[in-house]
Amino acid sequence: MPDLKTPRHPMPTQPSDVRNHNFEEVALGYDEETAIAEANRCLGCKGMPCVGGCPVKIHIPAFIAEVAKGDFEAAYRVIAEASALPAVCGRVCPQETQCEGRCVRGVKSESVAIGRLERFVADYHAAHAKAAEQKTPDPDAQKAAVIGSGPAGLTCAGELARRGYAVTVFEALHLAGGVLVYGIPEFRLPKAIVRREIEGLCRMGVKIETNTVVGKTFSVDELFSLYGFDAVFIGSGAGLPKFMRIPGENLKGVLSANEFLTRINLMKAYREGSATPVQHARRVAVVGGGNVAMDAARCAKRLGAEVTIVYRRGMEELPARREEVEHAVEEGIVFRTLTNPIEIIGYENPDDRRDPRNGFVSGMKCIKMELGEPDASGRRRPVEVPGSEFFLESDCVIMALGTSPNPLITSTTAGLDTERWGGIIADPETGATSRAGVFAGGDAVTGAATVILAMGAGKNAAAAIDRYLQEKKAAK
Amino acid sequence: MFEILRKKPLNPTVTEMEIAAPRVARVAEPGQFIILRTDSEGERIPLTVAGYDRERGSVTIIFQVVGATTAKLNHMEEGECLADFVGPLGRATKTEGLSRVAVVGGGVGCAIALPVTKKLFESGAAVDAIIGFRTRDLVILEEEFKANSTRLFRVSDDGTWGERGLVTDALRACLDAGDTYDEIITIGPLVMMKFVAKLAAERGVKCIASMNPIMIDGTGMCGGCRLTVGGKTVFACVDGPEFDASLIDFDEAIARGSMYRDFERHAYEETCNLFGKEAK
Ligand SMILES: Cc1cc2nc3c(=O)[nH]c(=O)nc-3n(C[C@H](O)[C@H](O)[C@H](O)COP(=O)(O)OP(=O)(O)OC[C@H]3O[C@@H](n4cnc5c(N)ncnc54)[C@H](O)[C@@H]3O)c2cc1C
Ligand SMILES: Cc1cc2nc3c(=O)[nH]c(=O)nc-3n(C[C@H](O)[C@H](O)[C@H](O)COP(=O)(O)OP(=O)(O)OC[C@H]3O[C@@H](n4cnc5c(N)ncnc54)[C@H](O)[C@@H]3O)c2cc1C
Ligand code: SF4
Ligand code: SF4
Ligand code: FES
C-alpha cells in the first residue's frame, strides 16, 4: 500500500555555511532506509505520466517498485535499460520540469523524488557491483568514430560498443567528459563519478583519444579516408561563450563563465598549489540566470567572494534548476533580478601608473528592468526602466550568457549543413546529417540544452548508426 | 605520451625541443601553435610550432623560461614524455602572393618568426629579416635566419651584437632607403609589435602581428584569449593568432596579459625553490 501521508523526504545536505567554503558535494544522498520510504510514496500509476516527462523514458514506476522492495540491483537494471549515466542524471536533470513535474503525487502534495532515487540506485550499484571484464571489439568489427566526450558522445559510444562496433572517441581537451568535467563543479557532480562512467566505457572496449581537435588534427573526411572509420558521430557540444558587447567587457577581471569554470573544474585551480591561476576576487558579479550562472556564482563564493547574480528577468524566470537556485540562496548569494548591466567600469589611478588595480574592473553600471509583453519564446520581455541606472561595485565580472557551437568542425567539413547560428542540422529522430555516414547530436545540434537530452540524442544516433552500418555491410 | 626526442639550449633562457607528435607533425604549418602540459597536474600553455618533420613525426618548439611551467619544461630531459600535446591550433600564416616581405622579430619571438621566414624564402620571396635582442647573450637562431633570408638585419638594445638600436630603427632605415614590402610580419613582445604596427601604418604598408594572449583550451571555448581587433572581439586561438596589426588594440592586449601576474610570480618562485632544492 503506497504511503500517502509522508511528505517527500528531504535530501540531506552539508550545512550551507560549511559547504560554501568547500568544493565537496552539497547533497549527500539518501540512505537505504530513506530510499525505501521515499519509494513507498510512489503510486505505481498505470498511465505512467512521469515517464512521459523523461527524455530517455526510464521505466520509473518499475525501478521505484524494486527500490521499495529493497532490491536495488534490480532497480539499477531497470534504469540501465534506458539510461547510460544515471548517477549523473539523478544529480543534474531539471527534474521539476521533467519526470517529477508530471508526477501525479505532485498535484495534491509533493512529487516523488525520482531524481534522488535514481541517484541512490546508481550510487548503490557503483559501490556494490564488481567491475565488468575488459572487452575488446572483434578485429573485423566495423569502426565508428565519436567526436567529443560529453554526455552525447559517451552515450553514443557506449551504445555502439554494446552492439559490438569498434569505437574511438576523440576529445579536444586532455580529459574526457565534456561539460561534466570542465563546466559542472565538483560540489554538484563529483568528478570521480564521471571518471567511473568513463572507465566503464573503456572496459566495454571503447578507445578514448584525448588531445585531438577534429577540424585541426584531422578532418571529418580524413576519419573516413585516412583512418578507415565507417561512420562518424559528432557530439562536440556548444562551447563558444557569448559576450554582451557592452563597453569594458575586455577589462581585466571580466571573464566568461566557461573560462572561470574551466580554471576551477578542469584545471583544479581551487586547490592549494594548483598550477593554473584563478582570480580570488572580493566582490564578484555574475551576469545570467541559468545553471552556468549558478555554478559560477557558487564557485566564486567558495573562493571567498561576496557574490551577486545579476539577471534581467525575475526570480520566477530563472532558467536554472530549482534546487541550484535554492542552494545558491542558502549559501548567501545575492540575487539582483530585473537588472541588466550596460557598461563595465575599469579602475584607473592617473597618479600611479604602476597601481596593480589599473585596468581591472571596479564595477558595473546597471539599469533596472521591468517585464513587458511576452516575446517569441513566450516569456515576458524585460524592458529598461528609464533613469534607473546605478553602480554595482565588483572586482570580477563573470559573463554567463549562454554558448553556441564552435565552427571548428562545420567550417572544415564540406557539405555539412548548419543553421545560421552554427548548429548542425540533424534529423531529430536519428541524428542523420546532410552527409552520408555522419550523425550528430547533443548541444552541437540543439544549442546549449541538458545532459539528458544530449544523452538521448547520442542513444538515438547509435541506433541509427547501427542500422546504417548493417546496411553498409549487407551492401558489400 | 609525447616523448622529448631532442633538447638543445639556445641561450641561457631559451631551449629548443623536438617532441614526438606524429599527428600534429602531419599537418602543422607555420603560424600555428600547440598546447602542452608537462604532467598530469600541470597548466596548459601554448607554444608556437617552430618546426616540424613530417617523416620523423616530430614537432619542434622553442620556449623561453619565463615562469613555472616553462621552468618545469626546461627541467625535462630527452626520453621523458610530456603528458599532453595538442594541435596544430590556430590558423596558418597566409603566404600566397607575397613576393617581398619584411619579417620583424624580437627576442624569443624570433623563434616563432623563423618557420614563416623559411617558408617564404623557400617559396622564392625576397625576405628581409630584422631580428633584435636585448643583448648578445640572448641571441638565438642567427645562422638559421642568415640561411633563410635575402638580407639579415641584426640589432641589439645595448649594441653588443649587430647595430645598436631597436628593430623599428632598422625597419625605418629600410623603408627610408626606399625598400617596399607587400607585407611586414612582426612577432615579439607586444610593445615592440605595437610600434612596428604604428610605423607600418604611417608608411602605408600592410602589417601582420602574431599575438600571444593567455590561453587555456585553444578551441574557442573559454574566451580568455580574446582581443579587440577592428573594434570587434575575436578569439586569438581560433580566429588568429595572426591579425592585421593596424586594427589590433595593443594597449588592451598588454593590460590583459598581466591579469595573473602576481600568481605567476609566486608560482615561479615556488618552482625555482623546488628545483633549487633538488639541485642541492
Ligand atoms: C556550467 C554548466 C552547468 C550545467 N548544468 C546542467 C545541469 O545542471 N543539468 C543539465 O541537464 N544540464 C546542464 N548543463 C548543460 C549540459 O552540460 C550540456 O547540455 C551537455 O553537457 C551537452 O552535452 P554534449 O555531449 O552535447 O556536449 P559537451 O558536454 O559540451 O561535450 C562536447 C565535448 O566535445 C569536445 N569537442 C568540441 N569540439 C571538438 C572538436 N573539434 N574535436 C574534438 N572534440 C571536440 C569538447 O571539448 C567537449 O568535451 C550545464 C552546462 C554548463 C556549461
Ligand atoms: C599562440 C601563442 C604562441 C606562443 N608561442 C611561444 C613560443 O613559441 N615560445 C615561447 O617561449 N613562448 C610562447 N608563447 C608564450 C608562452 O605561452 C608563455 O610564455 C607561457 O605560457 C608561460 O608559462 P609559464 O607558466 O612558464 O609562465 P607564467 O609565469 O605563467 O607566465 C609568464 C608570462 O606568460 C604569459 N602566460 C602565462 N600563461 C599563459 C597561457 N596559458 N597562455 C599564454 N600566455 C601565458 C603570462 O601572461 C606572462 O606574461 C606563446 C603564447 C601564445 C598565446
Ligand atoms: S533521467 Fe532525468 S528526467 Fe529521466 S527519470 Fe532520471 S532524473 Fe528524471
Ligand atoms: S507519476 Fe509519480 S506516483 Fe505515479 S508512477 Fe510516476 S513517480 Fe510514481
Ligand atoms: S584559449 Fe580559450 S577561447 Fe581561446
Coordinates of N, CA, C and O in Angstrom, one line a residue, chain A residues 34-104:
Chain A
T34 N 15.8 5.6 3.9 CA 15.1 6.8 3.3 C 14.7 6.5 1.9 O 13.6 6.8 1.5
A35 N 15.5 5.8 1.1 CA 15.2 5.5 -0.2 C 14.0 4.6 -0.3 O 13.0 4.8 -1.1
I36 N 13.9 3.6 0.6 CA 12.8 2.7 0.6 C 11.5 3.4 1.0 O 10.5 3.3 0.3
A37 N 11.7 4.3 2.0 CA 10.5 5.1 2.4 C 10.0 6.0 1.3 O 8.8 6.1 1.1
E38 N 10.9 6.6 0.6 CA 10.5 7.5 -0.4 C 9.9 6.7 -1.6 O 8.9 7.1 -2.2
A39 N 10.5 5.5 -1.9 CA 9.9 4.7 -3.0 C 8.5 4.3 -2.6 O 7.6 4.2 -3.5
N40 N 8.2 4.1 -1.4 CA 6.8 3.8 -1.0 C 5.8 4.8 -1.2 O 4.6 4.6 -1.1
R41 N 6.3 6.0 -1.5 CA 5.3 7.1 -1.8 C 4.8 7.0 -3.2 O 3.8 7.7 -3.6
C42 N 5.4 6.2 -4.0 CA 5.0 6.1 -5.5 C 3.7 5.3 -5.6 O 3.6 4.2 -4.9
L43 N 2.8 5.7 -6.4 CA 1.5 5.1 -6.6 C 1.6 4.0 -7.6 O 0.6 3.3 -7.8
G44 N 2.7 3.9 -8.3 CA 2.8 2.9 -9.4 C 1.7 3.1 -10.5 O 1.1 2.2 -11.0
C45 N 1.5 4.4 -10.9 CA 0.4 4.7 -11.8 C 0.5 3.9 -13.1 O 1.6 3.8 -13.7
K46 N -0.6 3.4 -13.5 CA -0.7 2.6 -14.7 C -0.3 3.4 -15.9 O 0.4 3.0 -16.8
G47 N -0.8 4.7 -16.0 CA -0.6 5.5 -17.1 C 0.9 6.1 -17.2 O 1.3 6.6 -18.2
M48 N 1.6 6.0 -16.1 CA 3.0 6.4 -16.0 C 3.2 7.8 -16.5 O 4.1 8.0 -17.4
P49 N 2.5 8.8 -16.0 CA 2.7 10.2 -16.5 C 4.2 10.6 -16.4 O 4.7 11.3 -17.2
C50 N 4.8 10.2 -15.3 CA 6.2 10.6 -15.0 C 7.1 10.2 -16.2 O 8.0 10.9 -16.6
V51 N 6.9 9.0 -16.7 CA 7.8 8.5 -17.8 C 7.7 9.4 -19.0 O 8.7 9.7 -19.7
G52 N 6.5 10.0 -19.2 CA 6.3 10.9 -20.3 C 7.2 12.2 -20.2 O 7.5 12.8 -21.2
G53 N 7.6 12.5 -19.0 CA 8.5 13.6 -18.8 C 10.0 13.3 -18.8 O 10.8 14.2 -18.7
C54 N 10.3 12.1 -19.0 CA 11.7 11.7 -19.0 C 12.2 11.5 -20.5 O 11.7 10.7 -21.2
P55 N 13.1 12.3 -20.9 CA 13.5 12.3 -22.3 C 14.1 10.9 -22.8 O 14.0 10.6 -23.9
V56 N 14.6 10.1 -21.8 CA 15.1 8.8 -22.3 C 14.1 7.6 -21.8 O 14.4 6.5 -22.0
K57 N 13.0 8.0 -21.3 CA 11.9 7.1 -21.0 C 12.3 5.9 -20.0 O 12.2 4.8 -20.3
I58 N 12.9 6.3 -18.9 CA 13.2 5.3 -17.9 C 11.9 4.8 -17.4 O 11.0 5.6 -17.2
H59 N 11.8 3.5 -17.1 CA 10.6 2.9 -16.6 C 10.5 3.2 -15.1 O 10.8 2.4 -14.3
I60 N 10.0 4.4 -14.8 CA 10.2 5.0 -13.5 C 9.4 4.1 -12.4 O 10.0 3.7 -11.4
P61 N 8.1 3.9 -12.6 CA 7.4 3.1 -11.6 C 8.0 1.7 -11.3 O 8.1 1.2 -10.2
A62 N 8.6 1.1 -12.4 CA 9.2 -0.2 -12.3 C 10.4 -0.2 -11.4 O 10.6 -1.0 -10.5
F63 N 11.3 0.8 -11.7 CA 12.5 0.9 -10.9 C 12.2 1.3 -9.4 O 12.8 0.7 -8.5
I64 N 11.2 2.1 -9.3 CA 10.9 2.6 -7.9 C 10.3 1.4 -7.1 O 10.6 1.2 -5.9
A65 N 9.5 0.5 -7.8 CA 8.9 -0.6 -7.1 C 10.1 -1.5 -6.6 O 10.0 -2.1 -5.5
E66 N 11.1 -1.7 -7.4 CA 12.2 -2.5 -6.9 C 12.9 -1.9 -5.7 O 13.4 -2.6 -4.8
V67 N 13.0 -0.5 -5.7 CA 13.6 0.1 -4.6 C 12.8 -0.1 -3.3 O 13.3 -0.5 -2.3
A68 N 11.5 0.0 -3.5 CA 10.6 -0.2 -2.4 C 10.8 -1.7 -1.8 O 10.7 -1.9 -0.6
K69 N 11.0 -2.6 -2.7 CA 11.3 -4.0 -2.2 C 12.7 -4.2 -1.6 O 13.0 -5.2 -1.0
G70 N 13.5 -3.2 -1.8 CA 14.9 -3.3 -1.3 C 15.8 -4.0 -2.3 O 17.0 -4.3 -1.9
D71 N 15.4 -4.3 -3.5 CA 16.2 -4.9 -4.5 C 16.8 -3.8 -5.4 O 16.4 -3.6 -6.5
F72 N 17.9 -3.2 -4.9 CA 18.5 -2.1 -5.5 C 19.2 -2.4 -6.9 O 19.2 -1.7 -7.8
E73 N 19.7 -3.6 -6.9 CA 20.4 -4.0 -8.2 C 19.3 -4.3 -9.3 O 19.6 -3.9 -10.4
A74 N 18.2 -4.8 -8.9 CA 17.1 -5.0 -9.9 C 16.7 -3.6 -10.4 O 16.4 -3.4 -11.6
A75 N 16.6 -2.6 -9.4 CA 16.2 -1.3 -9.8 C 17.2 -0.7 -10.8 O 16.9 -0.1 -11.8
Y76 N 18.5 -1.0 -10.5 CA 19.6 -0.5 -11.4 C 19.4 -1.1 -12.8 O 19.5 -0.4 -13.8
R77 N 19.1 -2.4 -12.9 CA 18.9 -3.0 -14.2 C 17.8 -2.3 -15.0 O 17.9 -2.1 -16.2
V78 N 16.7 -1.9 -14.3 CA 15.6 -1.3 -15.0 C 16.1 0.1 -15.6 O 15.8 0.4 -16.7
I79 N 16.8 0.8 -14.7 CA 17.3 2.1 -15.2 C 18.3 2.0 -16.3 O 18.2 2.7 -17.3
A80 N 19.2 1.0 -16.2 CA 20.2 0.9 -17.2 C 19.7 0.5 -18.6 O 20.4 0.8 -19.6
E81 N 18.5 -0.1 -18.6 CA 17.9 -0.3 -20.0 C 17.8 1.0 -20.7 O 17.8 1.0 -22.0
A82 N 17.5 2.1 -20.0 CA 17.2 3.3 -20.7 C 18.3 4.4 -20.6 O 18.4 5.2 -21.5
S83 N 19.0 4.3 -19.6 CA 20.0 5.5 -19.3 C 21.4 5.0 -19.1 O 21.6 4.0 -18.3
A84 N 22.3 5.6 -19.7 CA 23.7 5.2 -19.5 C 24.4 5.9 -18.4 O 25.4 5.5 -17.9
L85 N 23.9 7.1 -17.9 CA 24.5 7.9 -16.9 C 23.6 8.2 -15.8 O 23.4 9.4 -15.4
P86 N 23.0 7.2 -15.1 CA 22.0 7.5 -14.1 C 22.6 8.3 -12.9 O 22.0 9.2 -12.3
A87 N 23.9 8.0 -12.5 CA 24.5 8.8 -11.4 C 24.6 10.2 -11.7 O 24.5 11.1 -10.9
V88 N 24.8 10.5 -13.0 CA 24.9 11.9 -13.5 C 23.5 12.6 -13.5 O 23.2 13.6 -12.9
C89 N 22.6 11.9 -14.2 CA 21.2 12.5 -14.4 C 20.5 12.6 -13.1 O 19.8 13.6 -12.9
G90 N 20.6 11.7 -12.2 CA 19.9 11.8 -11.0 C 20.4 13.0 -10.2 O 19.6 13.6 -9.4
R91 N 21.6 13.5 -10.5 CA 22.1 14.7 -9.9 C 21.8 16.0 -10.6 O 21.6 17.0 -10.0
V92 N 21.8 15.9 -12.0 CA 21.7 17.2 -12.7 C 20.5 17.5 -13.5 O 20.3 18.6 -14.1
C93 N 19.6 16.5 -13.7 CA 18.4 16.7 -14.5 C 17.6 17.8 -13.9 O 17.5 17.8 -12.7
P94 N 17.0 18.6 -14.7 CA 16.0 19.6 -14.1 C 14.7 18.8 -13.9 O 13.7 18.9 -14.6
Q95 N 14.7 18.0 -12.8 CA 13.5 17.1 -12.6 C 12.2 17.8 -12.5 O 11.2 17.3 -12.9
E96 N 12.2 19.0 -11.9 CA 10.9 19.7 -11.7 C 10.2 20.0 -13.0 O 9.0 20.1 -13.0
T97 N 10.9 20.1 -14.1 CA 10.2 20.3 -15.3 C 10.1 19.0 -16.2 O 9.5 19.0 -17.2
Q98 N 10.8 18.0 -15.7 CA 10.7 16.7 -16.5 C 9.9 15.7 -15.7 O 8.7 15.9 -15.4
C99 N 10.6 14.6 -15.3 CA 9.8 13.5 -14.7 C 9.0 13.9 -13.5 O 7.7 13.7 -13.4
E100 N 9.6 14.6 -12.5 CA 8.8 14.9 -11.3 C 7.8 16.0 -11.6 O 6.8 16.0 -10.9
G101 N 8.0 16.8 -12.6 CA 7.0 17.8 -13.0 C 5.6 17.1 -13.4 O 4.6 17.8 -13.4
R102 N 5.7 15.9 -13.9 CA 4.5 15.2 -14.3 C 3.9 14.2 -13.2 O 2.9 13.5 -13.5
C103 N 4.6 14.1 -12.1 CA 4.3 13.1 -11.2 C 2.9 13.4 -10.5 O 2.7 14.5 -10.1
V104 N 2.0 12.4 -10.5 CA 0.6 12.6 -10.0 C 0.7 13.1 -8.6 O -0.2 13.9 -8.2

